[in-house]
Amino acid sequence: AISWALLHPEKRPILVICPATLKVNWQREFIKWADMKSYVINSQDTNLRYIKGIDTYIINYDIVDKMKDLLKKMDFQIIILDEAHYTKNPKAKRTKAINELVKNTPHIIALTGTPILNRPIEIYNILKMLSPLNFGNYFEFATRYCGMRRTKYGLDVSGAINIDELSNKLRSTVMIRREKKDVLAELPDKTRVVVPQICDLKAYKRVEDNLISYLIESKNKTRLQAERSN
């Protein structure tokens, strides 16, 4: 994804959306491979705007919905979705926010090692973002590849049919798949790397001291739910 961005220097700015634990890693990779400075967005950035000299912005999925109006004003030319299967649920707030963002973004790159966890319908939202021309009709996709049927509880799209056809269509339109056996010779020996994390130690200590109270107060859990988690 970084290499493709380097091949198209005119397409700026770039937005990377990833899990919170990977934000610092993405920042480091942009410096390592592209010598590009990036800005890590957090939930306190209430006046988010384009910063001269910084063409890449990194945000985590959890706060996209909160920041979507500010992000829309940034006029991103490339959006990179890391662990793109985070957008599989079309009803989730983060998915709705991302769907709004990508509407006016010329280039979308979705990266994931697990595009489909259980059934074909889980990849539909990603496909619609990448290629609405080929995958824009939900009912056609659900009928053709999910065996959509009407039940007394509503539409059932949990099936999986015409899998080979779907696989061929993915490969001929939006998907580049590289299996481990194909690239193993290119990979270095296994290495272990310390990945620094952004951590609020006071909050961590509060959770460590009394997890049940934290879950009830901060996560709106009932006492029963909190005790089960504990």
mmCIF file with all atom_site columns, C-alpha atoms in Angstrom:
data_model
loop_
_atom_site.group_PDB
_atom_site.id
_atom_site.type_symbol
_atom_site.label_atom_id
_atom_site.label_alt_id
_atom_site.label_comp_id
_atom_site.label_asym_id
_atom_site.label_entity_id
_atom_site.label_seq_id
_atom_site.pdbx_PDB_ins_code
_atom_site.Cartn_x
_atom_site.Cartn_y
_atom_site.Cartn_z
_atom_site.occupancy
_atom_site.B_iso_or_equiv
_atom_site.pdbx_formal_charge
_atom_site.auth_seq_id
_atom_site.auth_comp_id
_atom_site.auth_asym_id
_atom_site.auth_atom_id
_atom_site.pdbx_PDB_model_num
ATOM 1   C CA . ALA A 1 1   ? 0.000   0.000   0.000   1.00 0.00 ? 1   ALA A CA 1
ATOM 2   C CA . ILE A 1 2   ? 2.863   2.370   0.819   1.00 0.00 ? 2   ILE A CA 1
ATOM 3   C CA . SER A 1 3   ? 4.607   1.454   -2.433  1.00 0.00 ? 3   SER A CA 1
ATOM 4   C CA . TRP A 1 4   ? 1.473   2.221   -4.446  1.00 0.00 ? 4   TRP A CA 1
ATOM 5   C CA . ALA A 1 5   ? 1.187   5.579   -2.692  1.00 0.00 ? 5   ALA A CA 1
ATOM 6   C CA . LEU A 1 6   ? 4.815   6.334   -3.598  1.00 0.00 ? 6   LEU A CA 1
ATOM 7   C CA . LEU A 1 7   ? 4.087   5.578   -7.248  1.00 0.00 ? 7   LEU A CA 1
ATOM 8   C CA . HIS A 1 8   ? 1.376   8.262   -7.172  1.00 0.00 ? 8   HIS A CA 1
ATOM 9   C CA . PRO A 1 9   ? 2.842   11.286  -5.348  1.00 0.00 ? 9   PRO A CA 1
ATOM 10  C CA . GLU A 1 10  ? 0.152   13.530  -6.816  1.00 0.00 ? 10  GLU A CA 1
ATOM 11  C CA . LYS A 1 11  ? -2.523  11.692  -4.832  1.00 0.00 ? 11  LYS A CA 1
ATOM 12  C CA . ARG A 1 12  ? -2.378  13.314  -1.419  1.00 0.00 ? 12  ARG A CA 1
ATOM 13  C CA . PRO A 1 13  ? -3.350  13.418  1.389   1.00 0.00 ? 13  PRO A CA 1
ATOM 14  C CA . ILE A 1 14  ? -3.601  9.781   2.519   1.00 0.00 ? 14  ILE A CA 1
ATOM 15  C CA . LEU A 1 15  ? -5.710  8.389   5.352   1.00 0.00 ? 15  LEU A CA 1
ATOM 16  C CA . VAL A 1 16  ? -4.859  5.093   7.041   1.00 0.00 ? 16  VAL A CA 1
ATOM 17  C CA . ILE A 1 17  ? -7.601  3.507   9.161   1.00 0.00 ? 17  ILE A CA 1
ATOM 18  C CA . CYS A 1 18  ? -6.364  0.685   11.379  1.00 0.00 ? 18  CYS A CA 1
ATOM 19  C CA . PRO A 1 19  ? -6.747  -0.883  14.841  1.00 0.00 ? 19  PRO A CA 1
ATOM 20  C CA . ALA A 1 20  ? -5.471  1.385   17.620  1.00 0.00 ? 20  ALA A CA 1
ATOM 21  C CA . THR A 1 21  ? -2.549  -0.934  18.410  1.00 0.00 ? 21  THR A CA 1
ATOM 22  C CA . LEU A 1 22  ? -1.164  -0.524  14.876  1.00 0.00 ? 22  LEU A CA 1
ATOM 23  C CA . LYS A 1 23  ? -1.156  3.279   14.574  1.00 0.00 ? 23  LYS A CA 1
ATOM 24  C CA . VAL A 1 24  ? 2.425   3.728   15.792  1.00 0.00 ? 24  VAL A CA 1
ATOM 25  C CA . ASN A 1 25  ? 3.546   0.823   13.609  1.00 0.00 ? 25  ASN A CA 1
ATOM 26  C CA . TRP A 1 26  ? 2.061   2.440   10.469  1.00 0.00 ? 26  TRP A CA 1
ATOM 27  C CA . GLN A 1 27  ? 3.803   5.703   11.348  1.00 0.00 ? 27  GLN A CA 1
ATOM 28  C CA . ARG A 1 28  ? 7.108   3.886   11.648  1.00 0.00 ? 28  ARG A CA 1
ATOM 29  C CA . GLU A 1 29  ? 6.606   1.998   8.354   1.00 0.00 ? 29  GLU A CA 1
ATOM 30  C CA . PHE A 1 30  ? 5.902   5.219   6.423   1.00 0.00 ? 30  PHE A CA 1
ATOM 31  C CA . ILE A 1 31  ? 9.187   6.642   7.690   1.00 0.00 ? 31  ILE A CA 1
ATOM 32  C CA . LYS A 1 32  ? 11.103  3.426   6.995   1.00 0.00 ? 32  LYS A CA 1
ATOM 33  C CA . TRP A 1 33  ? 9.889   2.772   3.435   1.00 0.00 ? 33  TRP A CA 1
ATOM 34  C CA . ALA A 1 34  ? 8.844   6.161   2.127   1.00 0.00 ? 34  ALA A CA 1
ATOM 35  C CA . ASP A 1 35  ? 10.553  8.740   4.370   1.00 0.00 ? 35  ASP A CA 1
ATOM 36  C CA . MET A 1 36  ? 7.089   10.272  4.788   1.00 0.00 ? 36  MET A CA 1
ATOM 37  C CA . LYS A 1 37  ? 6.026   12.045  7.947   1.00 0.00 ? 37  LYS A CA 1
ATOM 38  C CA . SER A 1 38  ? 2.604   11.151  9.268   1.00 0.00 ? 38  SER A CA 1
ATOM 39  C CA . TYR A 1 39  ? 0.207   12.459  11.869  1.00 0.00 ? 39  TYR A CA 1
ATOM 40  C CA . VAL A 1 40  ? -1.552  10.136  14.319  1.00 0.00 ? 40  VAL A CA 1
ATOM 41  C CA . ILE A 1 41  ? -5.105  11.334  14.957  1.00 0.00 ? 41  ILE A CA 1
ATOM 42  C CA . ASN A 1 42  ? -6.591  10.927  18.413  1.00 0.00 ? 42  ASN A CA 1
ATOM 43  C CA . SER A 1 43  ? -10.027 11.673  19.831  1.00 0.00 ? 43  SER A CA 1
ATOM 44  C CA . GLN A 1 44  ? -8.860  15.024  21.233  1.00 0.00 ? 44  GLN A CA 1
ATOM 45  C CA . ASP A 1 45  ? -8.122  16.458  17.770  1.00 0.00 ? 45  ASP A CA 1
ATOM 46  C CA . THR A 1 46  ? -11.258 18.604  17.658  1.00 0.00 ? 46  THR A CA 1
ATOM 47  C CA . ASN A 1 47  ? -9.671  21.063  15.190  1.00 0.00 ? 47  ASN A CA 1
ATOM 48  C CA . LEU A 1 48  ? -8.219  18.486  12.807  1.00 0.00 ? 48  LEU A CA 1
ATOM 49  C CA . ARG A 1 49  ? -6.962  20.075  9.591   1.00 0.00 ? 49  ARG A CA 1
ATOM 50  C CA . TYR A 1 50  ? -4.311  19.639  6.898   1.00 0.00 ? 50  TYR A CA 1
ATOM 51  C CA . ILE A 1 51  ? -0.810  20.229  8.241   1.00 0.00 ? 51  ILE A CA 1
ATOM 52  C CA . LYS A 1 52  ? 1.778   21.555  5.806   1.00 0.00 ? 52  LYS A CA 1
ATOM 53  C CA . GLY A 1 53  ? 4.486   18.965  5.147   1.00 0.00 ? 53  GLY A CA 1
ATOM 54  C CA . ILE A 1 54  ? 2.388   16.047  6.381   1.00 0.00 ? 54  ILE A CA 1
ATOM 55  C CA . ASP A 1 55  ? 0.499   14.114  3.707   1.00 0.00 ? 55  ASP A CA 1
ATOM 56  C CA . THR A 1 56  ? -0.415  10.994  5.691   1.00 0.00 ? 56  THR A CA 1
ATOM 57  C CA . TYR A 1 57  ? -2.874  10.762  8.566   1.00 0.00 ? 57  TYR A CA 1
ATOM 58  C CA . ILE A 1 58  ? -3.479  7.677   10.703  1.00 0.00 ? 58  ILE A CA 1
ATOM 59  C CA . ILE A 1 59  ? -6.638  6.993   12.713  1.00 0.00 ? 59  ILE A CA 1
ATOM 60  C CA . ASN A 1 60  ? -8.091  3.974   14.512  1.00 0.00 ? 60  ASN A CA 1
ATOM 61  C CA . TYR A 1 61  ? -11.473 2.444   13.732  1.00 0.00 ? 61  TYR A CA 1
ATOM 62  C CA . ASP A 1 62  ? -12.902 3.237   17.166  1.00 0.00 ? 62  ASP A CA 1
ATOM 63  C CA . ILE A 1 63  ? -12.937 7.019   16.657  1.00 0.00 ? 63  ILE A CA 1
ATOM 64  C CA . VAL A 1 64  ? -13.738 7.321   12.938  1.00 0.00 ? 64  VAL A CA 1
ATOM 65  C CA . ASP A 1 65  ? -17.424 7.920   13.617  1.00 0.00 ? 65  ASP A CA 1
ATOM 66  C CA . LYS A 1 66  ? -16.660 10.696  16.092  1.00 0.00 ? 66  LYS A CA 1
ATOM 67  C CA . MET A 1 67  ? -14.203 12.375  13.680  1.00 0.00 ? 67  MET A CA 1
ATOM 68  C CA . LYS A 1 68  ? -16.017 11.772  10.370  1.00 0.00 ? 68  LYS A CA 1
ATOM 69  C CA . ASP A 1 69  ? -17.157 15.374  9.776   1.00 0.00 ? 69  ASP A CA 1
ATOM 70  C CA . LEU A 1 70  ? -13.611 16.683  10.229  1.00 0.00 ? 70  LEU A CA 1
ATOM 71  C CA . LEU A 1 71  ? -12.203 13.880  8.080   1.00 0.00 ? 71  LEU A CA 1
ATOM 72  C CA . LYS A 1 72  ? -14.597 14.675  5.232   1.00 0.00 ? 72  LYS A CA 1
ATOM 73  C CA . LYS A 1 73  ? -13.152 18.200  5.013   1.00 0.00 ? 73  LYS A CA 1
ATOM 74  C CA . MET A 1 74  ? -9.633  16.827  4.519   1.00 0.00 ? 74  MET A CA 1
ATOM 75  C CA . ASP A 1 75  ? -10.401 15.683  0.944   1.00 0.00 ? 75  ASP A CA 1
ATOM 76  C CA . PHE A 1 76  ? -8.342  12.482  1.117   1.00 0.00 ? 76  PHE A CA 1
ATOM 77  C CA . GLN A 1 77  ? -7.238  11.012  -2.219  1.00 0.00 ? 77  GLN A CA 1
ATOM 78  C CA . ILE A 1 78  ? -6.260  7.594   -0.866  1.00 0.00 ? 78  ILE A CA 1
ATOM 79  C CA . ILE A 1 79  ? -7.802  5.658   2.016   1.00 0.00 ? 79  ILE A CA 1
ATOM 80  C CA . ILE A 1 80  ? -6.001  2.542   3.265   1.00 0.00 ? 80  ILE A CA 1
ATOM 81  C CA . LEU A 1 81  ? -8.102  0.185   5.396   1.00 0.00 ? 81  LEU A CA 1
ATOM 82  C CA . ASP A 1 82  ? -5.862  -2.097  7.434   1.00 0.00 ? 82  ASP A CA 1
ATOM 83  C CA . GLU A 1 83  ? -7.606  -5.180  8.863   1.00 0.00 ? 83  GLU A CA 1
ATOM 84  C CA . ALA A 1 84  ? -10.456 -4.249  6.538   1.00 0.00 ? 84  ALA A CA 1
ATOM 85  C CA . HIS A 1 85  ? -12.707 -7.006  7.896   1.00 0.00 ? 85  HIS A CA 1
ATOM 86  C CA . TYR A 1 86  ? -13.428 -4.560  10.758  1.00 0.00 ? 86  TYR A CA 1
ATOM 87  C CA . THR A 1 87  ? -15.975 -3.065  8.325   1.00 0.00 ? 87  THR A CA 1
ATOM 88  C CA . LYS A 1 88  ? -17.890 -6.306  7.693   1.00 0.00 ? 88  LYS A CA 1
ATOM 89  C CA . ASN A 1 89  ? -20.936 -5.219  9.732   1.00 0.00 ? 89  ASN A CA 1
ATOM 90  C CA . PRO A 1 90  ? -22.842 -2.574  7.696   1.00 0.00 ? 90  PRO A CA 1
ATOM 91  C CA . LYS A 1 91  ? -24.869 -1.592  10.785  1.00 0.00 ? 91  LYS A CA 1
ATOM 92  C CA . ALA A 1 92  ? -21.835 -0.683  12.909  1.00 0.00 ? 92  ALA A CA 1
ATOM 93  C CA . LYS A 1 93  ? -21.220 3.050   13.457  1.00 0.00 ? 93  LYS A CA 1
ATOM 94  C CA . ARG A 1 94  ? -17.625 2.839   12.254  1.00 0.00 ? 94  ARG A CA 1
ATOM 95  C CA . THR A 1 95  ? -18.685 1.063   9.054   1.00 0.00 ? 95  THR A CA 1
ATOM 96  C CA . LYS A 1 96  ? -21.351 3.666   8.308   1.00 0.00 ? 96  LYS A CA 1
ATOM 97  C CA . ALA A 1 97  ? -18.831 6.460   8.882   1.00 0.00 ? 97  ALA A CA 1
ATOM 98  C CA . ILE A 1 98  ? -16.220 4.812   6.623   1.00 0.00 ? 98  ILE A CA 1
ATOM 99  C CA . ASN A 1 99  ? -18.831 4.209   3.915   1.00 0.00 ? 99  ASN A CA 1
ATOM 100 C CA . GLU A 1 100 ? -19.510 7.957   3.938   1.00 0.00 ? 100 GLU A CA 1
ATOM 101 C CA . LEU A 1 101 ? -15.803 8.787   3.725   1.00 0.00 ? 101 LEU A CA 1
ATOM 102 C CA . VAL A 1 102 ? -15.031 6.503   0.786   1.00 0.00 ? 102 VAL A CA 1
ATOM 103 C CA . LYS A 1 103 ? -17.874 7.855   -1.377  1.00 0.00 ? 103 LYS A CA 1
ATOM 104 C CA . ASN A 1 104 ? -15.780 10.840  -2.466  1.00 0.00 ? 104 ASN A CA 1
ATOM 105 C CA . THR A 1 105 ? -12.332 9.240   -2.195  1.00 0.00 ? 105 THR A CA 1
ATOM 106 C CA . PRO A 1 106 ? -10.825 8.241   -5.579  1.00 0.00 ? 106 PRO A CA 1
ATOM 107 C CA . HIS A 1 107 ? -8.664  5.350   -4.335  1.00 0.00 ? 107 HIS A CA 1
ATOM 108 C CA . ILE A 1 108 ? -9.398  2.706   -1.695  1.00 0.00 ? 108 ILE A CA 1
ATOM 109 C CA . ILE A 1 109 ? -6.952  -0.027  -0.649  1.00 0.00 ? 109 ILE A CA 1
ATOM 110 C CA . ALA A 1 110 ? -8.293  -2.705  1.703   1.00 0.00 ? 110 ALA A CA 1
ATOM 111 C CA . LEU A 1 111 ? -5.791  -4.984  3.449   1.00 0.00 ? 111 LEU A CA 1
ATOM 112 C CA . THR A 1 112 ? -6.757  -8.088  5.391   1.00 0.00 ? 112 THR A CA 1
ATOM 113 C CA . GLY A 1 113 ? -5.560  -11.599 6.056   1.00 0.00 ? 113 GLY A CA 1
ATOM 114 C CA . THR A 1 114 ? -9.113  -12.722 6.837   1.00 0.00 ? 114 THR A CA 1
ATOM 115 C CA . PRO A 1 115 ? -11.504 -11.156 4.306   1.00 0.00 ? 115 PRO A CA 1
ATOM 116 C CA . ILE A 1 116 ? -14.202 -13.757 5.083   1.00 0.00 ? 116 ILE A CA 1
ATOM 117 C CA . LEU A 1 117 ? -14.360 -15.176 8.601   1.00 0.00 ? 117 LEU A CA 1
ATOM 118 C CA . ASN A 1 118 ? -17.412 -17.393 8.164   1.00 0.00 ? 118 ASN A CA 1
ATOM 119 C CA . ARG A 1 119 ? -19.615 -16.641 5.134   1.00 0.00 ? 119 ARG A CA 1
ATOM 120 C CA . PRO A 1 120 ? -19.556 -14.633 1.875   1.00 0.00 ? 120 PRO A CA 1
ATOM 121 C CA . ILE A 1 121 ? -21.917 -11.883 3.097   1.00 0.00 ? 121 ILE A CA 1
ATOM 122 C CA . GLU A 1 122 ? -19.140 -10.707 5.429   1.00 0.00 ? 122 GLU A CA 1
ATOM 123 C CA . ILE A 1 123 ? -17.069 -9.464  2.494   1.00 0.00 ? 123 ILE A CA 1
ATOM 124 C CA . TYR A 1 124 ? -19.883 -7.621  0.774   1.00 0.00 ? 124 TYR A CA 1
ATOM 125 C CA . ASN A 1 125 ? -19.355 -4.221  2.412   1.00 0.00 ? 125 ASN A CA 1
ATOM 126 C CA . ILE A 1 126 ? -15.649 -4.219  1.544   1.00 0.00 ? 126 ILE A CA 1
ATOM 127 C CA . LEU A 1 127 ? -16.425 -5.151  -2.068  1.00 0.00 ? 127 LEU A CA 1
ATOM 128 C CA . LYS A 1 128 ? -19.031 -2.413  -2.378  1.00 0.00 ? 128 LYS A CA 1
ATOM 129 C CA . MET A 1 129 ? -16.440 0.156   -1.260  1.00 0.00 ? 129 MET A CA 1
ATOM 130 C CA . LEU A 1 130 ? -13.770 -1.146  -3.625  1.00 0.00 ? 130 LEU A CA 1
ATOM 131 C CA . SER A 1 131 ? -15.927 -1.626  -6.719  1.00 0.00 ? 131 SER A CA 1
ATOM 132 C CA . PRO A 1 132 ? -19.555 -0.494  -6.574  1.00 0.00 ? 132 PRO A CA 1
ATOM 133 C CA . LEU A 1 133 ? -19.832 -1.153  -10.298 1.00 0.00 ? 133 LEU A CA 1
ATOM 134 C CA . ASN A 1 134 ? -19.175 -4.877  -9.833  1.00 0.00 ? 134 ASN A CA 1
ATOM 135 C CA . PHE A 1 135 ? -20.596 -5.368  -6.342  1.00 0.00 ? 135 PHE A CA 1
ATOM 136 C CA . GLY A 1 136 ? -23.047 -2.533  -5.807  1.00 0.00 ? 136 GLY A CA 1
ATOM 137 C CA . ASN A 1 137 ? -26.274 -4.512  -5.647  1.00 0.00 ? 137 ASN A CA 1
ATOM 138 C CA . TYR A 1 138 ? -26.757 -6.180  -2.259  1.00 0.00 ? 138 TYR A CA 1
ATOM 139 C CA . PHE A 1 139 ? -29.674 -8.389  -3.294  1.00 0.00 ? 139 PHE A CA 1
ATOM 140 C CA . GLU A 1 140 ? -27.897 -9.672  -6.400  1.00 0.00 ? 140 GLU A CA 1
ATOM 141 C CA . PHE A 1 141 ? -24.810 -10.558 -4.339  1.00 0.00 ? 141 PHE A CA 1
ATOM 142 C CA . ALA A 1 142 ? -26.837 -12.130 -1.529  1.00 0.00 ? 142 ALA A CA 1
ATOM 143 C CA . THR A 1 143 ? -28.896 -14.195 -3.964  1.00 0.00 ? 143 THR A CA 1
ATOM 144 C CA . ARG A 1 144 ? -25.985 -15.317 -6.130  1.00 0.00 ? 144 ARG A CA 1
ATOM 145 C CA . TYR A 1 145 ? -23.402 -16.107 -3.451  1.00 0.00 ? 145 TYR A CA 1
ATOM 146 C CA . CYS A 1 146 ? -25.247 -16.328 -0.118  1.00 0.00 ? 146 CYS A CA 1
ATOM 147 C CA . GLY A 1 147 ? -28.295 -18.366 -1.133  1.00 0.00 ? 147 GLY A CA 1
ATOM 148 C CA . MET A 1 148 ? -30.598 -15.631 0.151   1.00 0.00 ? 148 MET A CA 1
ATOM 149 C CA . ARG A 1 149 ? -33.983 -16.955 1.227   1.00 0.00 ? 149 ARG A CA 1
ATOM 150 C CA . ARG A 1 150 ? -36.973 -15.509 3.008   1.00 0.00 ? 150 ARG A CA 1
ATOM 151 C CA . THR A 1 151 ? -37.871 -16.978 6.408   1.00 0.00 ? 151 THR A CA 1
ATOM 152 C CA . LYS A 1 152 ? -40.407 -16.053 9.081   1.00 0.00 ? 152 LYS A CA 1
ATOM 153 C CA . TYR A 1 153 ? -37.602 -14.101 10.784  1.00 0.00 ? 153 TYR A CA 1
ATOM 154 C CA . GLY A 1 154 ? -36.669 -12.139 7.646   1.00 0.00 ? 154 GLY A CA 1
ATOM 155 C CA . LEU A 1 155 ? -34.043 -12.640 4.940   1.00 0.00 ? 155 LEU A CA 1
ATOM 156 C CA . ASP A 1 156 ? -31.454 -15.332 5.611   1.00 0.00 ? 156 ASP A CA 1
ATOM 157 C CA . VAL A 1 157 ? -28.101 -14.541 3.936   1.00 0.00 ? 157 VAL A CA 1
ATOM 158 C CA . SER A 1 158 ? -25.956 -16.917 5.980   1.00 0.00 ? 158 SER A CA 1
ATOM 159 C CA . GLY A 1 159 ? -25.436 -19.419 3.147   1.00 0.00 ? 159 GLY A CA 1
ATOM 160 C CA . ALA A 1 160 ? -22.550 -19.921 0.720   1.00 0.00 ? 160 ALA A CA 1
ATOM 161 C CA . ILE A 1 161 ? -23.087 -20.924 -2.916  1.00 0.00 ? 161 ILE A CA 1
ATOM 162 C CA . ASN A 1 162 ? -21.252 -20.510 -6.251  1.00 0.00 ? 162 ASN A CA 1
ATOM 163 C CA . ILE A 1 163 ? -18.005 -20.153 -4.315  1.00 0.00 ? 163 ILE A CA 1
ATOM 164 C CA . ASP A 1 164 ? -15.693 -20.890 -7.246  1.00 0.00 ? 164 ASP A CA 1
ATOM 165 C CA . GLU A 1 165 ? -17.456 -18.265 -9.326  1.00 0.00 ? 165 GLU A CA 1
ATOM 166 C CA . LEU A 1 166 ? -17.115 -15.723 -6.516  1.00 0.00 ? 166 LEU A CA 1
ATOM 167 C CA . SER A 1 167 ? -13.427 -16.551 -6.126  1.00 0.00 ? 167 SER A CA 1
ATOM 168 C CA . ASN A 1 168 ? -12.810 -16.029 -9.848  1.00 0.00 ? 168 ASN A CA 1
ATOM 169 C CA . LYS A 1 169 ? -14.752 -12.786 -9.847  1.00 0.00 ? 169 LYS A CA 1
ATOM 170 C CA . LEU A 1 170 ? -12.778 -11.449 -6.888  1.00 0.00 ? 170 LEU A CA 1
ATOM 171 C CA . ARG A 1 171 ? -9.444  -12.290 -8.517  1.00 0.00 ? 171 ARG A CA 1
ATOM 172 C CA . SER A 1 172 ? -10.448 -10.725 -11.838 1.00 0.00 ? 172 SER A CA 1
ATOM 173 C CA . THR A 1 173 ? -11.713 -7.467  -10.289 1.00 0.00 ? 173 THR A CA 1
ATOM 174 C CA . VAL A 1 174 ? -10.475 -6.296  -6.890  1.00 0.00 ? 174 VAL A CA 1
ATOM 175 C CA . MET A 1 175 ? -8.397  -8.943  -5.123  1.00 0.00 ? 175 MET A CA 1
ATOM 176 C CA . ILE A 1 176 ? -4.664  -9.554  -5.170  1.00 0.00 ? 176 ILE A CA 1
ATOM 177 C CA . ARG A 1 177 ? -3.990  -12.630 -3.056  1.00 0.00 ? 177 ARG A CA 1
ATOM 178 C CA . ARG A 1 178 ? -0.514  -13.702 -2.010  1.00 0.00 ? 178 ARG A CA 1
ATOM 179 C CA . GLU A 1 179 ? -0.273  -16.975 -0.124  1.00 0.00 ? 179 GLU A CA 1
ATOM 180 C CA . LYS A 1 180 ? 2.505   -17.792 2.291   1.00 0.00 ? 180 LYS A CA 1
ATOM 181 C CA . LYS A 1 181 ? 3.832   -20.620 0.112   1.00 0.00 ? 181 LYS A CA 1
ATOM 182 C CA . ASP A 1 182 ? 4.196   -18.205 -2.819  1.00 0.00 ? 182 ASP A CA 1
ATOM 183 C CA . VAL A 1 183 ? 6.268   -15.605 -0.954  1.00 0.00 ? 183 VAL A CA 1
ATOM 184 C CA . LEU A 1 184 ? 8.056   -17.695 1.673   1.00 0.00 ? 184 LEU A CA 1
ATOM 185 C CA . ALA A 1 185 ? 11.342  -17.610 -0.229  1.00 0.00 ? 185 ALA A CA 1
ATOM 186 C CA . GLU A 1 186 ? 11.246  -13.798 -0.252  1.00 0.00 ? 186 GLU A CA 1
ATOM 187 C CA . LEU A 1 187 ? 10.622  -13.499 3.487   1.00 0.00 ? 187 LEU A CA 1
ATOM 188 C CA . PRO A 1 188 ? 13.459  -13.130 6.002   1.00 0.00 ? 188 PRO A CA 1
ATOM 189 C CA . ASP A 1 189 ? 13.933  -15.474 8.950   1.00 0.00 ? 189 ASP A CA 1
ATOM 190 C CA . LYS A 1 190 ? 11.491  -14.913 11.798  1.00 0.00 ? 190 LYS A CA 1
ATOM 191 C CA . THR A 1 191 ? 12.384  -11.881 13.875  1.00 0.00 ? 191 THR A CA 1
ATOM 192 C CA . ARG A 1 192 ? 10.953  -10.465 17.092  1.00 0.00 ? 192 ARG A CA 1
ATOM 193 C CA . VAL A 1 193 ? 10.408  -6.742  17.357  1.00 0.00 ? 193 VAL A CA 1
ATOM 194 C CA . VAL A 1 194 ? 9.363   -4.575  20.283  1.00 0.00 ? 194 VAL A CA 1
ATOM 195 C CA . VAL A 1 195 ? 6.378   -2.486  19.129  1.00 0.00 ? 195 VAL A CA 1
ATOM 196 C CA . PRO A 1 196 ? 5.874   0.639   21.277  1.00 0.00 ? 196 PRO A CA 1
ATOM 197 C CA . GLN A 1 197 ? 2.318   1.408   22.314  1.00 0.00 ? 197 GLN A CA 1
ATOM 198 C CA . ILE A 1 198 ? 0.542   4.565   23.395  1.00 0.00 ? 198 ILE A CA 1
ATOM 199 C CA . CYS A 1 199 ? -0.640  3.818   26.933  1.00 0.00 ? 199 CYS A CA 1
ATOM 200 C CA . ASP A 1 200 ? -2.388  5.884   29.583  1.00 0.00 ? 200 ASP A CA 1
ATOM 201 C CA . LEU A 1 201 ? -0.804  4.409   32.717  1.00 0.00 ? 201 LEU A CA 1
ATOM 202 C CA . LYS A 1 202 ? -3.298  6.047   35.079  1.00 0.00 ? 202 LYS A CA 1
ATOM 203 C CA . ALA A 1 203 ? -6.206  4.487   33.199  1.00 0.00 ? 203 ALA A CA 1
ATOM 204 C CA . TYR A 1 204 ? -4.390  1.153   33.079  1.00 0.00 ? 204 TYR A CA 1
ATOM 205 C CA . LYS A 1 205 ? -3.843  1.227   36.843  1.00 0.00 ? 205 LYS A CA 1
ATOM 206 C CA . ARG A 1 206 ? -7.526  2.045   37.412  1.00 0.00 ? 206 ARG A CA 1
ATOM 207 C CA . VAL A 1 207 ? -8.575  -0.965  35.325  1.00 0.00 ? 207 VAL A CA 1
ATOM 208 C CA . GLU A 1 208 ? -6.036  -3.198  37.027  1.00 0.00 ? 208 GLU A CA 1
ATOM 209 C CA . ASP A 1 209 ? -7.152  -2.177  40.538  1.00 0.00 ? 209 ASP A CA 1
ATOM 210 C CA . ASN A 1 210 ? -10.871 -2.633  39.959  1.00 0.00 ? 210 ASN A CA 1
ATOM 211 C CA . LEU A 1 211 ? -11.922 -4.064  36.610  1.00 0.00 ? 211 LEU A CA 1
ATOM 212 C CA . ILE A 1 212 ? -15.564 -4.492  37.613  1.00 0.00 ? 212 ILE A CA 1
ATOM 213 C CA . SER A 1 213 ? -16.023 -0.815  38.549  1.00 0.00 ? 213 SER A CA 1
ATOM 214 C CA . TYR A 1 214 ? -14.241 0.242   35.357  1.00 0.00 ? 214 TYR A CA 1
ATOM 215 C CA . LEU A 1 215 ? -16.514 -1.884  33.147  1.00 0.00 ? 215 LEU A CA 1
ATOM 216 C CA . ILE A 1 216 ? -19.650 -0.563  34.847  1.00 0.00 ? 216 ILE A CA 1
ATOM 217 C CA . GLU A 1 217 ? -18.608 3.103   34.754  1.00 0.00 ? 217 GLU A CA 1
ATOM 218 C CA . SER A 1 218 ? -16.732 3.326   31.445  1.00 0.00 ? 218 SER A CA 1
ATOM 219 C CA . LYS A 1 219 ? -18.239 0.573   29.312  1.00 0.00 ? 219 LYS A CA 1
ATOM 220 C CA . ASN A 1 220 ? -21.850 0.731   30.528  1.00 0.00 ? 220 ASN A CA 1
ATOM 221 C CA . LYS A 1 221 ? -21.826 -2.911  31.558  1.00 0.00 ? 221 LYS A CA 1
ATOM 222 C CA . THR A 1 222 ? -24.280 -4.283  34.088  1.00 0.00 ? 222 THR A CA 1
ATOM 223 C CA . ARG A 1 223 ? -22.756 -5.696  37.275  1.00 0.00 ? 223 ARG A CA 1
ATOM 224 C CA . LEU A 1 224 ? -23.544 -9.212  36.065  1.00 0.00 ? 224 LEU A CA 1
ATOM 225 C CA . GLN A 1 225 ? -21.795 -8.589  32.711  1.00 0.00 ? 225 GLN A CA 1
ATOM 226 C CA . ALA A 1 226 ? -18.824 -7.016  34.491  1.00 0.00 ? 226 ALA A CA 1
ATOM 227 C CA . GLU A 1 227 ? -18.457 -9.944  36.876  1.00 0.00 ? 227 GLU A CA 1
ATOM 228 C CA . ARG A 1 228 ? -18.571 -12.397 33.963  1.00 0.00 ? 228 ARG A CA 1
ATOM 229 C CA . SER A 1 229 ? -15.832 -10.443 32.197  1.00 0.00 ? 229 SER A CA 1
ATOM 230 C CA . ASN A 1 230 ? -13.778 -10.391 35.358  1.00 0.00 ? 230 ASN A CA 1
#
